[in-house]
XYZ file of C-alpha atoms in Angstrom:
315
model
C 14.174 -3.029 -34.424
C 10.751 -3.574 -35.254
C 7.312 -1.620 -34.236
C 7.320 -0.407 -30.765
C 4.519 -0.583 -28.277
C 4.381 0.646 -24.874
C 1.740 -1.095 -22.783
C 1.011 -0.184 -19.605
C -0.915 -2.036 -16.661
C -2.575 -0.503 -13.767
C -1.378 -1.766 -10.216
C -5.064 -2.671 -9.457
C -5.395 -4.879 -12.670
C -3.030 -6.794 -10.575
C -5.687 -7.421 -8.127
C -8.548 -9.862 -9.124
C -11.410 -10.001 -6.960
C -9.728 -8.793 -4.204
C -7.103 -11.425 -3.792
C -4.462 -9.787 -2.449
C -1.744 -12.124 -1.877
C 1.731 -12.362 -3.500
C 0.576 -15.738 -5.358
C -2.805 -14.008 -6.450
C -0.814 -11.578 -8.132
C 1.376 -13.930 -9.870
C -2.125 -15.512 -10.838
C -3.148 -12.204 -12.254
C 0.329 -11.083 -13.636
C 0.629 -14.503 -15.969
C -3.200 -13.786 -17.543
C -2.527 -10.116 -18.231
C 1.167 -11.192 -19.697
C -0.883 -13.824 -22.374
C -2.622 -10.552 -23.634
C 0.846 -8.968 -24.076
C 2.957 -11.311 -25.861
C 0.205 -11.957 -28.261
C 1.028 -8.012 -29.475
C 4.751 -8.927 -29.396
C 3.443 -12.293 -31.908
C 2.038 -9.541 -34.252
C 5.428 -8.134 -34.919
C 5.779 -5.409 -31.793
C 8.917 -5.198 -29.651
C 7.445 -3.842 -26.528
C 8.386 -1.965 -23.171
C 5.727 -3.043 -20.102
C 5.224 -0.348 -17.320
C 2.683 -0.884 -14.451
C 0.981 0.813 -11.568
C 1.936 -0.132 -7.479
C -0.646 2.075 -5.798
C -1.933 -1.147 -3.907
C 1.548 -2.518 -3.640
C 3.099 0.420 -2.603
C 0.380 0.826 0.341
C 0.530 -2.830 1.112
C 4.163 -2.319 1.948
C 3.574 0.932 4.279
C 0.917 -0.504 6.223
C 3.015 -3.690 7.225
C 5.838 -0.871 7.961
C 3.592 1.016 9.984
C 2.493 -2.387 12.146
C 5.626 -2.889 12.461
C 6.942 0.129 13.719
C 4.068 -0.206 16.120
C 4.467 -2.945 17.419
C 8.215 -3.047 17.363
C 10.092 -0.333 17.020
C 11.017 -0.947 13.761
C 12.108 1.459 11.226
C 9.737 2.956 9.103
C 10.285 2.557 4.984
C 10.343 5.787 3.266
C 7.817 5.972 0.310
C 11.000 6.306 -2.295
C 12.309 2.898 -1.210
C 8.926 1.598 -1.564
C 8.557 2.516 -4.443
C 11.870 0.811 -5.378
C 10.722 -2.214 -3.560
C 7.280 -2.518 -6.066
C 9.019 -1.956 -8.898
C 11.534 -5.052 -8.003
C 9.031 -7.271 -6.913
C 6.070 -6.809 -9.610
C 8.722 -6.819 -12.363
C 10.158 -10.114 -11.178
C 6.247 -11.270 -11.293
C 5.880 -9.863 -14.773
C 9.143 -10.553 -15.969
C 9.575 -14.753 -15.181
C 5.564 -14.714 -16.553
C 6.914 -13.662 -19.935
C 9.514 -16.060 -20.024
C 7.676 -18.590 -19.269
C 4.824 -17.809 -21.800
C 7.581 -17.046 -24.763
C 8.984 -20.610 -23.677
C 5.040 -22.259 -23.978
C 4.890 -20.699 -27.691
C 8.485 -21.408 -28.764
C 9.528 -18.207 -28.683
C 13.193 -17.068 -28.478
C 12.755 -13.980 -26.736
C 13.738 -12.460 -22.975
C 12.534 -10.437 -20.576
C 14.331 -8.169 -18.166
C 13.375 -5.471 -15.434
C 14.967 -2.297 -15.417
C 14.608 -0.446 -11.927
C 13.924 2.878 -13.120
C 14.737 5.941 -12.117
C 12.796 9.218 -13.145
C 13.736 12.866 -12.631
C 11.544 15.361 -11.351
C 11.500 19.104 -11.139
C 12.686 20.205 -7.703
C 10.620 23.324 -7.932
C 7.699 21.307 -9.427
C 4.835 23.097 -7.806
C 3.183 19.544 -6.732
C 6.116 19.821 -3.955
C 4.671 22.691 -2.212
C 0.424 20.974 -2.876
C 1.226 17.726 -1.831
C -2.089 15.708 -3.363
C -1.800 11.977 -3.785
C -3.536 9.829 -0.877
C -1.011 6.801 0.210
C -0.922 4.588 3.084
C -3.750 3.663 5.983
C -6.597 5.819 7.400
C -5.746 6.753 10.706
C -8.779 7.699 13.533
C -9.126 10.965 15.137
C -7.767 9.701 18.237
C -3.922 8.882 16.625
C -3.790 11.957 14.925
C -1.698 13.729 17.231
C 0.590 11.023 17.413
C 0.755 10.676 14.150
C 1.569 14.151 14.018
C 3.989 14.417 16.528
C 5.888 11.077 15.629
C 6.127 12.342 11.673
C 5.852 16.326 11.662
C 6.665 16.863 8.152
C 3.399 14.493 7.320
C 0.264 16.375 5.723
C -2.686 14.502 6.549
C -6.194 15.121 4.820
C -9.326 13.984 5.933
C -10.056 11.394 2.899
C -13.719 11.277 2.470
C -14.942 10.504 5.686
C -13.505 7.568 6.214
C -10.325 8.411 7.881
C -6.833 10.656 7.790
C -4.554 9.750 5.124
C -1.152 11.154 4.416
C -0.438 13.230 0.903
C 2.811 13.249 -0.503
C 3.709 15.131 -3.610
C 2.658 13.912 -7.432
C 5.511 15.886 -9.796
C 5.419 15.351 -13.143
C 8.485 13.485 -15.110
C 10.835 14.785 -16.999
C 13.765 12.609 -17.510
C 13.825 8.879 -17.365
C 17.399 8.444 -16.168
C 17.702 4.862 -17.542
C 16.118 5.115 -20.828
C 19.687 4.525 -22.664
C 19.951 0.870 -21.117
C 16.056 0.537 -21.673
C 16.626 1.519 -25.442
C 19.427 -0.441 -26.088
C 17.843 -3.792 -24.481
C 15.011 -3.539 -26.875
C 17.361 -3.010 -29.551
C 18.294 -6.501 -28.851
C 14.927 -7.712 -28.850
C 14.409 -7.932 -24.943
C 10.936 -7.270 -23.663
C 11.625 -4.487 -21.060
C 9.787 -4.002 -18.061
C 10.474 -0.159 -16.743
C 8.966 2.825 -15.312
C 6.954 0.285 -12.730
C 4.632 2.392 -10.071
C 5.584 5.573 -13.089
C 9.412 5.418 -11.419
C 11.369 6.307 -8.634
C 11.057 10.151 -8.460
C 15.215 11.988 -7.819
C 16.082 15.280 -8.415
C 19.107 16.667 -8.954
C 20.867 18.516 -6.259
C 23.915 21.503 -7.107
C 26.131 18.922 -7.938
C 24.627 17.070 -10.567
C 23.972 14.377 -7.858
C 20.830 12.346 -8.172
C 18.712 12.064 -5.198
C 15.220 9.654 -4.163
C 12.337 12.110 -3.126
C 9.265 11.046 -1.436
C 7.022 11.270 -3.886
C 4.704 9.512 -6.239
C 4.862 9.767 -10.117
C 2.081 9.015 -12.293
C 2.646 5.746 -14.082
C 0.660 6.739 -16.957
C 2.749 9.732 -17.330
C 5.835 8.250 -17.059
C 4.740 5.780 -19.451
C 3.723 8.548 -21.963
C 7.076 10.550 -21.516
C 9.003 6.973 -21.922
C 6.868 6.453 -25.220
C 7.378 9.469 -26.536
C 11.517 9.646 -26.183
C 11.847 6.822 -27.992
C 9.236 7.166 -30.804
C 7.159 4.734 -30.106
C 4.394 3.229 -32.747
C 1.617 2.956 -30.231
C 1.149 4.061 -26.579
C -1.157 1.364 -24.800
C -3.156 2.008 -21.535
C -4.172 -1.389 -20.141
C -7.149 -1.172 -17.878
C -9.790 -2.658 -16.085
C -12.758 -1.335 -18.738
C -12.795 -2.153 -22.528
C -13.391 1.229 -24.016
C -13.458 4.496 -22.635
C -16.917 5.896 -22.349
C -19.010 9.082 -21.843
C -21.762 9.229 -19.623
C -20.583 6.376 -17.831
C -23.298 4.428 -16.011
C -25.895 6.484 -17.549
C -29.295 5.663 -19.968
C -26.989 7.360 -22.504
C -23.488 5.777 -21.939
C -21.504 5.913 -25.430
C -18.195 3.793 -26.181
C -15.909 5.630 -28.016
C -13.684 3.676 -30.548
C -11.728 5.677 -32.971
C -11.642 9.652 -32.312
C -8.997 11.979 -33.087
C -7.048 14.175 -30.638
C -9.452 16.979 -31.389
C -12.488 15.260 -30.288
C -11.433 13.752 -27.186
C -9.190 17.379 -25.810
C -13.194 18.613 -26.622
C -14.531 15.495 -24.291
C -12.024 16.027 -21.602
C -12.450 19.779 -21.481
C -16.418 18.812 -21.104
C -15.674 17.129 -18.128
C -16.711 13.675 -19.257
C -13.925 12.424 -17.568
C -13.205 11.739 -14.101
C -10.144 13.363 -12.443
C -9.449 10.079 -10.410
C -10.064 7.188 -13.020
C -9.751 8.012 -16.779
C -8.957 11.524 -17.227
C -5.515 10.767 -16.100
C -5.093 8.091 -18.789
C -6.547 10.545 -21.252
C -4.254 13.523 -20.272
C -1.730 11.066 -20.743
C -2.779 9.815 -24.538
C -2.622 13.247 -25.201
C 0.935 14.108 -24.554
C 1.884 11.253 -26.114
C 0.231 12.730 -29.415
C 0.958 16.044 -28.638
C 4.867 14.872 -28.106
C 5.030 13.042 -31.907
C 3.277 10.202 -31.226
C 1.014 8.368 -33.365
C -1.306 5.903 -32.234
C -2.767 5.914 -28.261
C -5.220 3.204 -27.262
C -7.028 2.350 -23.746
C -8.683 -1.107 -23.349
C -8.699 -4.008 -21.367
C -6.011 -6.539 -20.993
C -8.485 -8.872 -22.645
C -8.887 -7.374 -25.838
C -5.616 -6.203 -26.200
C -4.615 -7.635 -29.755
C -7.664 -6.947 -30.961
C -7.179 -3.134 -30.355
C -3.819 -3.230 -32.079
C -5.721 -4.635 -35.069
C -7.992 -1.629 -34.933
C -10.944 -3.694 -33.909
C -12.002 -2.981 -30.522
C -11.283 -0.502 -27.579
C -10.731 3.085 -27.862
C -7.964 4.192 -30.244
C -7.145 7.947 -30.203
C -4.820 9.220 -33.324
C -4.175 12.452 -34.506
């Protein structure tokens, strides 16, 4: 097996210009994938995770209308997120094939569904954080309430009530055999999608789905890091990450060390809800054995590998 990259692709980078549609996406899914297989032309075998924030909500809301309206059942979040991580990878997946088949490559793609195992006594469980779903009105919060009892709802910003579930970290990525022993072969595997389907395990040994949602970019990093990955990729929707964003002073960083940017983060330069997340996930990586973590934009993806642009954090 060659050099290993991990890329992964936020669920809104799915989303141009707020086309939201299923062909949209494809649209979307098949520019991002030209940015990918021209890393796997430089010599990388490579594993593709992605976000389904949008996706998964997408797939609540018409849930919710149609229990509404209906009767119908409602989909838990864990099937959802099952149901995102099918869907996107069958985007992501036939767009590779297609592209490898453009350039005359013999390669394959496949989606592993991918289960990932959480701590049951995770504290995340008992501080449920991570808005999903619609906004609901004050005046269908007590039917919201009464209808789903074990909901928490929060009052997101001013703009409405949202529902929190749980965000546990990962600990285990259930199917990372399989996923190792695809690229092995030299398949491109997608896996991890929307950072997993969260299970615990119960006294038995059993695995079991949990309503939750796991961090893709911590998934990705944990994935990365069990199997020794060469570089750890964050795909997003900004070139470089910056300090002092929108400011007079705004700086691009391009190469810095792990020391410098734990100094950055711990400055609060970084936002909790945009790029610290990605940063707190470079650093694991590095902190786990890993060598090389870069953030960038699916645009100047090969670039980065070649050490010329976006921001490349190494030890």
């Amino acid at each position: 097996m060659g050099k290993l990259a991990v890329i992964a692709i936020g669920g809104n980078s799915l989303i141009k210009d707020k086309k939201q549609s299923v062909d949209d996406q494809y649209i979307a899914v098949c520019e991002t994938v030209k940015h990918i297989v021209d890393v796997i032309e430089e010599g990388y075998e490579v594993i593709v995770t992605h976000g389904n924030g949008p996706q998964v909500g997408f797939i609540m809301r018409r849930s919710e209308i149609a229990h509404e309206t209906d009767d119908m059942h409602l989909v838990p979040l864990v099937n959802c997120d099952a149901d995102t991580q099918g869907a996107i990878g069958y985007q992501i997946q036939q767009a590779l094939q297609n592209e490898f088949h453009k350039r005359g490559m013999k390669k394959k793609a496949t989606t592993v569904v991918s289960q990932v195992e959480v701590d049951k006594n995770d504290k995340a469980f008992s501080n449920p954080s991570k808005p999903i779903g619609s906004f609901y009105s004050e005046d269908k919060i007590d039917k919201i309430k009464e209808e789903h009892p074990n909901w928490k709802l929060i009052n997101d910003s001013g703009r409405g009530y949202r529902r929190v579930v749980p965000s546990p970290m990962p600990i285990n990525i259930i199917e990372q055999d399989s996923i190792e022993l695809l690229i092995e072969k030299g398949v491109t595997v997608i896996a991890v999608g929307g950072g997993g389907i969260p299970v615990i395990r119960d006294e038995e040994d059993n695995l079991i789905g949990v309503n939750a949602v796991i961090d893709k970019d911590n998934a990705s990093s944990l994935l990365a890091g069990e199997l020794n990955a060469d570089l750890f990729i964050i795909s997003t929707a900004v070139p470089n990450v910056c300090i002092n964003f929108g400011k007079e002073n705004e700086e691009k960083l391009h190469d810095v060390d792990m020391d410098k940017i734990k100094n950055l983060r711990n400055e609060g330069h970084f936002a909790p809800g945009s790029m610290l997340p990605k940063i707190n996930a470079c650093i694991n990586f590095l902190e786990n054995g890993g060598r090389k973590a870069i953030i960038t934009c699916p645009e100047e993806l090969k670039e980065a590998v070649m050490g010329d642009k976006g921001t490349i954090i190494s030890k």
